[in-house]
Short mmCIF file of C-alpha atoms and ligand atoms in Angstrom, two decimals:
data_model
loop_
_atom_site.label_atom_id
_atom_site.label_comp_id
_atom_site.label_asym_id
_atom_site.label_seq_id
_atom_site.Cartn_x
_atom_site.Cartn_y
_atom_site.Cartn_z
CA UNK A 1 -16.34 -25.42 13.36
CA UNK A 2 -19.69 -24.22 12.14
CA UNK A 3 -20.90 -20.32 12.38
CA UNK A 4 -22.14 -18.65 15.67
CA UNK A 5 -26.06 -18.86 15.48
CA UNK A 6 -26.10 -15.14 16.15
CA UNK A 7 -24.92 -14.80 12.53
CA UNK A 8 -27.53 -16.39 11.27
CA UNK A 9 -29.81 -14.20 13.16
CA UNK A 10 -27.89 -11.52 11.57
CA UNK A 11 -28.12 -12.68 8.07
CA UNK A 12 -30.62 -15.38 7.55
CA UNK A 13 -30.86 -15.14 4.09
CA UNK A 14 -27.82 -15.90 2.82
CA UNK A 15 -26.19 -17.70 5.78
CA UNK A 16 -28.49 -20.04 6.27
CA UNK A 17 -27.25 -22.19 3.29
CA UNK A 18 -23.47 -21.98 4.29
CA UNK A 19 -21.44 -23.54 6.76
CA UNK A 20 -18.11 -22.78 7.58
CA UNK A 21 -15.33 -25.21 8.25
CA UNK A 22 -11.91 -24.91 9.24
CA UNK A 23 -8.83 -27.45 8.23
CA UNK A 24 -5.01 -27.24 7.54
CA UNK A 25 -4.45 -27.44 4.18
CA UNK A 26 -2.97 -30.02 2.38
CA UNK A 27 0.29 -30.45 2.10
CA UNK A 28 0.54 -29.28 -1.64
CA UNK A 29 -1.61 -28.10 -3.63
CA UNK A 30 -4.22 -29.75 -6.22
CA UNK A 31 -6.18 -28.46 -8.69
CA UNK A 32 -9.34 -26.98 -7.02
CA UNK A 33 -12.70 -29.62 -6.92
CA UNK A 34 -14.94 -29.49 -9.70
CA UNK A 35 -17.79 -26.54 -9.07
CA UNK A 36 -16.53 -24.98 -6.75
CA UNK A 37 -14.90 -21.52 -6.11
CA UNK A 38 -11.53 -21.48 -4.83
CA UNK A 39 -10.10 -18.18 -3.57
CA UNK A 40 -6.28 -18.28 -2.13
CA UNK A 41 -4.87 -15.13 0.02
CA UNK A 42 -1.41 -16.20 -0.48
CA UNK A 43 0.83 -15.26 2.30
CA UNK A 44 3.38 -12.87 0.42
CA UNK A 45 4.00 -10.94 3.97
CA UNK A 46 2.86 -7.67 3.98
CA UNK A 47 1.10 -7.31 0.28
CA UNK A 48 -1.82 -8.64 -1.28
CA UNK A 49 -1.99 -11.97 -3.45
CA UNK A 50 -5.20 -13.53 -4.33
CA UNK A 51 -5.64 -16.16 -6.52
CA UNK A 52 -8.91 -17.03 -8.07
CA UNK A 53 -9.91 -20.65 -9.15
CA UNK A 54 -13.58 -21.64 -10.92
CA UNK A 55 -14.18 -24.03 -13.73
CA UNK A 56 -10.61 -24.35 -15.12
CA UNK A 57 -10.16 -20.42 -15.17
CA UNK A 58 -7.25 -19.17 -13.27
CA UNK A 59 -7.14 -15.39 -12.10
CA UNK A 60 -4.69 -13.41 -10.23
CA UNK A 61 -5.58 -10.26 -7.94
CA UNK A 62 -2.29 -8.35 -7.13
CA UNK A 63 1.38 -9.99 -6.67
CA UNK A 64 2.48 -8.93 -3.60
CA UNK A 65 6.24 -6.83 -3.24
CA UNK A 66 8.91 -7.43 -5.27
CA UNK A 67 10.66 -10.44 -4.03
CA UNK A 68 7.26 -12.26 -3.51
CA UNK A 69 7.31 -12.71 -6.82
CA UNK A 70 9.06 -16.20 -6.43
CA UNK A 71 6.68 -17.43 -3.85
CA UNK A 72 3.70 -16.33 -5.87
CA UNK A 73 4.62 -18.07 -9.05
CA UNK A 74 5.45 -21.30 -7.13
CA UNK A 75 2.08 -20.69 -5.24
CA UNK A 76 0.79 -20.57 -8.14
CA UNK A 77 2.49 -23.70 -10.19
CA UNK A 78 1.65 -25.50 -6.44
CA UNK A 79 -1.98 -25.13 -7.70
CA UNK A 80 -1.62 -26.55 -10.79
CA UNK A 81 -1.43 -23.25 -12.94
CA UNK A 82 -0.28 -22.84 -16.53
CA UNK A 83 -1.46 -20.08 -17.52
CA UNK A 84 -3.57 -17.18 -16.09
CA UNK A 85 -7.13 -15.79 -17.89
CA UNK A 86 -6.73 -12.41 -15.99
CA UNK A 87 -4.10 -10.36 -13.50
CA UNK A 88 -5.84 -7.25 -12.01
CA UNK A 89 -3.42 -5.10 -10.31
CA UNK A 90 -5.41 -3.50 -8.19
CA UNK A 91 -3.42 -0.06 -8.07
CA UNK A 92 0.36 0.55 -8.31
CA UNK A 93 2.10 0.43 -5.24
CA UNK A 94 4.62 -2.06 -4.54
CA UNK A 95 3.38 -4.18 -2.27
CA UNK A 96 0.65 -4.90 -4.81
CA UNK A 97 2.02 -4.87 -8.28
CA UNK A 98 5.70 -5.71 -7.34
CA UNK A 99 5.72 -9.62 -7.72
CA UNK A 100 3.50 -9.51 -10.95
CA UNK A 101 6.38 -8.87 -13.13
CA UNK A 102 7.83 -12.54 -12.00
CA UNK A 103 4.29 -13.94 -12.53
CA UNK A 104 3.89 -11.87 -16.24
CA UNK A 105 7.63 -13.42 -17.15
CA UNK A 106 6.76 -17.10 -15.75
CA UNK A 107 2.93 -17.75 -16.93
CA UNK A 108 1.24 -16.99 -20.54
CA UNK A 109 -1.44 -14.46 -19.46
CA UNK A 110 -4.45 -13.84 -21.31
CA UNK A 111 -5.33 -9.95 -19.74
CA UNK A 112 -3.91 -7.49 -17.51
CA UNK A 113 -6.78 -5.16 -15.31
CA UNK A 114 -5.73 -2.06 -14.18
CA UNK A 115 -7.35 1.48 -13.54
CA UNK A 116 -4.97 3.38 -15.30
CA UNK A 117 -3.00 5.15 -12.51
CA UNK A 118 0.24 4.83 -12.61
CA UNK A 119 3.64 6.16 -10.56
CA UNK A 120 7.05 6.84 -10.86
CA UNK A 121 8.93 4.11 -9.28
CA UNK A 122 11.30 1.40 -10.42
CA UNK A 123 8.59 -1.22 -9.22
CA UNK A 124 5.99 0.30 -11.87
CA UNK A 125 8.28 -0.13 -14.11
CA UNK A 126 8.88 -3.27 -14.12
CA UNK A 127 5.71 -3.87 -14.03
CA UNK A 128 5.05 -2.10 -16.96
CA UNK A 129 7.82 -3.68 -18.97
CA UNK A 130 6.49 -7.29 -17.86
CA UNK A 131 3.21 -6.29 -19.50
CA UNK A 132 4.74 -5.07 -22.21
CA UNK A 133 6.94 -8.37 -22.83
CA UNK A 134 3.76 -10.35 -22.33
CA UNK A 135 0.86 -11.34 -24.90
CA UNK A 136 -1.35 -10.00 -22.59
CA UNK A 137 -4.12 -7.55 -23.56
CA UNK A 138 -4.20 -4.47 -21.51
CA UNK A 139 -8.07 -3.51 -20.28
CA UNK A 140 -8.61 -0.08 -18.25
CA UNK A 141 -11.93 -1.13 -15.89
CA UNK A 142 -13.60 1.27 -13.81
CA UNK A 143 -17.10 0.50 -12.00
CA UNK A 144 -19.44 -1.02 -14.31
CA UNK A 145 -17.18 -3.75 -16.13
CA UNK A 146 -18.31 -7.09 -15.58
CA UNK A 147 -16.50 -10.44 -16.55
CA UNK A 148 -17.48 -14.17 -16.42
CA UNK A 149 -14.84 -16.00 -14.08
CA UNK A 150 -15.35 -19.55 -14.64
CA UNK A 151 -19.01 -20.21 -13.14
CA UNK A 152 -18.50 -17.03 -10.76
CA UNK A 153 -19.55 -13.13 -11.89
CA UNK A 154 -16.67 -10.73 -10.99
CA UNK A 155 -17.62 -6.81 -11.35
CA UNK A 156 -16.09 -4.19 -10.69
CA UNK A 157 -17.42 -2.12 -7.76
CA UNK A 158 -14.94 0.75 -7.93
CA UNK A 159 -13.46 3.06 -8.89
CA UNK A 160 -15.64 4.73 -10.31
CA UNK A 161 -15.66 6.20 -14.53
CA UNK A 162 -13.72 9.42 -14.65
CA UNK A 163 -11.59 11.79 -13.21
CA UNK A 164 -9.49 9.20 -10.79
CA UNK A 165 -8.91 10.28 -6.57
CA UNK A 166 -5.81 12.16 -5.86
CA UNK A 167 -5.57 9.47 -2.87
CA UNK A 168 -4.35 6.53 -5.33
CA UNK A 169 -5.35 3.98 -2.50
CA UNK A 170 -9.11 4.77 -2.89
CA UNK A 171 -8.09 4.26 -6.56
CA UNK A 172 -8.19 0.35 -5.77
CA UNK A 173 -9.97 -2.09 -8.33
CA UNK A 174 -12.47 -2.90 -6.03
CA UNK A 175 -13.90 -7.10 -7.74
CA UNK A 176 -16.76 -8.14 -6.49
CA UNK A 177 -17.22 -12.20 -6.92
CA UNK A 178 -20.98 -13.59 -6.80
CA UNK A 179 -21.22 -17.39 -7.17
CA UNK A 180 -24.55 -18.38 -6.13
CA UNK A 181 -25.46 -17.23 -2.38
CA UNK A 182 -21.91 -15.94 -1.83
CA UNK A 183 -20.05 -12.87 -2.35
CA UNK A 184 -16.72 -11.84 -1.93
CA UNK A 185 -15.41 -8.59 -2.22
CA UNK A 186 -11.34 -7.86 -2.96
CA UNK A 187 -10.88 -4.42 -2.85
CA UNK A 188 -7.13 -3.33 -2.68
CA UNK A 189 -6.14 -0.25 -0.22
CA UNK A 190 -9.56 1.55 -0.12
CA UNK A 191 -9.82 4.04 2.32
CA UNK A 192 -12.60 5.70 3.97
CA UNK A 193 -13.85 7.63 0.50
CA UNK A 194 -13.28 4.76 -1.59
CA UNK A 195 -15.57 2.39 1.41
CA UNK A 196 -18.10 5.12 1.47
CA UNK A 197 -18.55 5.10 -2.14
CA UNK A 198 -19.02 1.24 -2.25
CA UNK A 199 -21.48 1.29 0.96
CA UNK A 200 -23.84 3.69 -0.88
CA UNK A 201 -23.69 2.16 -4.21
CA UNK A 202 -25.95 -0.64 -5.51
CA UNK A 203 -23.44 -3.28 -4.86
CA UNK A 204 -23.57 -3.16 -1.02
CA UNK A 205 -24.85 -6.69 0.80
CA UNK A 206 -23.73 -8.94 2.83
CA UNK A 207 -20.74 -11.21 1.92
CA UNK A 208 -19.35 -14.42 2.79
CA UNK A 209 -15.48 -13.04 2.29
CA UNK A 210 -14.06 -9.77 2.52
CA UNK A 211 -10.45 -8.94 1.54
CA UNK A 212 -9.92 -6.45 4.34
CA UNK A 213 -9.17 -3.04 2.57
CA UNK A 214 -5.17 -1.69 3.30
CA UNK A 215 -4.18 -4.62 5.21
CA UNK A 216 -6.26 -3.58 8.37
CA UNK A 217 -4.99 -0.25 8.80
CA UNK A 218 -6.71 2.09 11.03
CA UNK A 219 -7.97 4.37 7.93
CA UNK A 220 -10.47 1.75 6.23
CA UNK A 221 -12.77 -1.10 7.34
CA UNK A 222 -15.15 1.97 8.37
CA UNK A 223 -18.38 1.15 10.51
CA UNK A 224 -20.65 2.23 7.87
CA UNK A 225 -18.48 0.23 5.30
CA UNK A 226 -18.72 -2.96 7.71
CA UNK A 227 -22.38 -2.09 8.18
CA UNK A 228 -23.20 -2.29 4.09
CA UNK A 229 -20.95 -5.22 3.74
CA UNK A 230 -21.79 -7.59 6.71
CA UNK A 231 -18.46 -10.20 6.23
CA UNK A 232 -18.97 -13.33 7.45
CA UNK A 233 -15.22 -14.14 7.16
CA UNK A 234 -12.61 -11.71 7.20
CA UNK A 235 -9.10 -11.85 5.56
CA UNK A 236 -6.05 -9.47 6.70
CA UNK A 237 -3.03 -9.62 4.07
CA UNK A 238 -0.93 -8.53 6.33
CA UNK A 239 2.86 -9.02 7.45
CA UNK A 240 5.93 -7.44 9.32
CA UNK A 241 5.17 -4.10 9.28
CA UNK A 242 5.97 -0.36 10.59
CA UNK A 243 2.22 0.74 10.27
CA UNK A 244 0.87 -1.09 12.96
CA UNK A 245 -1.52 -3.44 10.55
CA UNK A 246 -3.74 -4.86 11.47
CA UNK A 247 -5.09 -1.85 14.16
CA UNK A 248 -6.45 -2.85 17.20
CA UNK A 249 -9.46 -0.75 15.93
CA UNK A 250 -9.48 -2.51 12.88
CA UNK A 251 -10.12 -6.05 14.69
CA UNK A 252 -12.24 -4.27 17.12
CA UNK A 253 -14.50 -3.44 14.34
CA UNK A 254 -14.40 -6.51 12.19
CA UNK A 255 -15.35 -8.63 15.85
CA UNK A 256 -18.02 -6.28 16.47
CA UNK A 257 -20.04 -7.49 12.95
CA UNK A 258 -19.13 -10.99 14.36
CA UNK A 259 -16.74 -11.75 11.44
CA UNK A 260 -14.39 -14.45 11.60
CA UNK A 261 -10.73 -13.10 10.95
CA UNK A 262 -7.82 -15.00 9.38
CA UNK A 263 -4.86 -13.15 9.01
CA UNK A 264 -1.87 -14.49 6.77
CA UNK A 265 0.60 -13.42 9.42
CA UNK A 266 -1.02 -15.75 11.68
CA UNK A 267 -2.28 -18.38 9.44
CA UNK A 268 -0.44 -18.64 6.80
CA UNK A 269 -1.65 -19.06 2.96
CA UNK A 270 -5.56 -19.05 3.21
CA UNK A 271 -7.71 -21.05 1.13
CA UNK A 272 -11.22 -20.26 1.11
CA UNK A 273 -13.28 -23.21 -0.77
CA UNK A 274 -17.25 -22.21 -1.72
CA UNK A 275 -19.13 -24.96 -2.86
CA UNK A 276 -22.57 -26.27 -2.67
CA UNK A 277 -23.41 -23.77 -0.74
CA UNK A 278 -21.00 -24.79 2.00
CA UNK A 279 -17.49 -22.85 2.94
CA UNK A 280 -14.33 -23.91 3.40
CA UNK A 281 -11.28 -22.42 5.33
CA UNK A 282 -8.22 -24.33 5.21
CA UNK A 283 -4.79 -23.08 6.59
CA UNK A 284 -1.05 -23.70 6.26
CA UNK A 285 -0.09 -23.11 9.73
CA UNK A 286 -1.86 -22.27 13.17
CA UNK A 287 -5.40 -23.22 12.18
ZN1 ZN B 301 -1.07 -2.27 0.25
#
C-alpha cells in the first residue's frame, strides 16, 4: 500500500521521502533491523504501551493496566529485551502506569520519567514501590528536556515547567521522536488544553505517527491540534471500553487530515518500522 497522492500534496516536504507499507507481522518477534526506528503500540486493551527500539536502546512509554503487565513484559522479552534505558510513565492513572510495576520487577531499568503528579490509588502504589525496588534513577521532565534515544531525538513537548494542570490528563508527558524526516509524537491523555498548548508551541509540524491523545475520546484530537500536527498515520490504544473510545468524532476528524488509522482493538500489536526514509506498518491480526 503506498500513501494517497493527496498527502503528498498536503505535505510535500516531508512525505515525499516516505512510503508507507502495510504487512502482518511476523510471527515472533526479532530484534529490530539495524538503523532503523522501531516503535511498537502493544495491544494491552484499553491502555497505552509503547515500546521504543533505535540502535540497541530499548525504551518503554507507559505499561498499560494492571494485569497487562504480563503481556507487556513478554512483549517485551518477544523483542529481544533485557533491559530497558528509560520507562516514562506518562501520568498516573491506571491504565497507564499499572503494568509498569511487572515490567520494573522483570527488566533492569536504567531511568524512570515522570512529571511528578501523583494519586492516591493502590495502582500508584505499586508503582511507586516497583521504582523504589528498582536501580532505576528517578528524573522529573517537564517541556524542555531532551534525551538521545539510540540514533532518534526524544523531547519533551509538554507539560510545561511549573505549577502542574488540575486536569492530570493534560498533565501527560507529551515525547516527541525526530529521526531524520520523521516525527512521532506520544502524548498520553492530553486533552483539549494540553493539545492547544502543543499546537502553539515551537514543536508543532507535521508527523509521520501520532499516538492519538486519550485513546480517541471525544475531548482531544482537536481540529486545531490535528491542524498543527498533520499525522500521516494514526494510532488508537484503545480496547473494551464504557467511554465510547474511539468517538465517531474522533475518526471523523483524524479521516478528515487524511490520516491512516490503526487501532489495537482492530489490529492488534502495531509495529511501526522508520527506516531509510521509508515506513513500515506491520500487524498481528486484521491487516
Ligand atoms: Zn488513558
Amino acid at each position: 500500500m503506498r500513501i494517497a497522492s493527496g498527502l503528498r500534496l498536503l505535505f510535500p516536504a516531508l512525505l515525499a521521502a516516505l512510503l508507507v507499507g502495510c504487512a502482518q507481522l511476523p510471527v515472533m518477534g526479532q530484534p529490530p533491523p539495524a538503523g532503523a526506528l522501531v516503535l511498537h503500540f502493544i495491544d494491552v486493551g484499553q491502555g497505552d504501551s509503547i515500546l521504543v527500539q533505535s540502535a540497541g536502546e530499548n525504551y518503554l512509554i507507559d505499561g498499560g493496566r494492571p494485569e497487562a503487565g504480563p503481556k507487556v513484559v513478554d512483549f517485551l522479552r518477544s523483542r529481544g529485551v533485557e533491559q530497558l534505558d528509560g520507562v516514562v510513565a506518562t501520568h498516573p492513572d491506571a491504565d497507564h502506569i499499572g503494568g509498569l510495576a511487572d515490567v520494573l520487577d522483570s527488566f533492569p531499568v536504567e531511568t524512570v520519567y515522570l512529571s511528578g503528579e501523583s494519586k492516591g490509588t493502590t495502582t500508584f502504589n505499586e508503582f511507586l514501590r516497583a521504582v523504589r525496588d528498582s536501580d532505576a534513577r528517578v528524573e522529573r521532565v517537564r517541556e524542555g528536556y531532551s534525551m538521545e534515544w539510540g540514533r532518534a531525538r526524544a523531547d519533551v513537548i509538554a507539560p510545561p515547567p511549573g505549577e502542574l494542570s488540575e486536569e492530570p490528563n493534560d498533565n501527560s508527558v507529551a515525547i516527541l521522536l525526530t529521526f531524520g524526516p520523521a516525527r512521532a509524537l506520544m502524548a498520553g491523555d492530553a486533552e483539549a488544553a494540553q493539545e492547544r498548548y502543543m499546537a502553539e508551541g515551537p514543536y508543532a509540524g507535521p508527523l509521520t505517527v501520532l499516538k492519538v491523545n486519550h485513546h480517541g475520546s471525544n475531548t482531544s484530537t482537536t481540529p486545531l491540534f490535528l491542524s498543527r500536527f498533520r499525522p500521516q498515520i494514526a494510532v488508537i490504544q484503545v480496547g473494551e471500553n464504557s467511554y465510547g473510545h474511539p468517538t465517531p468524532q474522533t475518526l471523523r476528524r483524524l479521516k478528515t487530515v487524511g490520516a491512516r488509522v490503526f487501532r489495537n482493538d482492530l489490529h492488534g500489536d502495531i509495529t511501526v518500522t522508520i527506516k531509510d526514509g521509508r515506513v513500515d506498518v506491520a500487524v498481528s491480526k486484521g491487516g
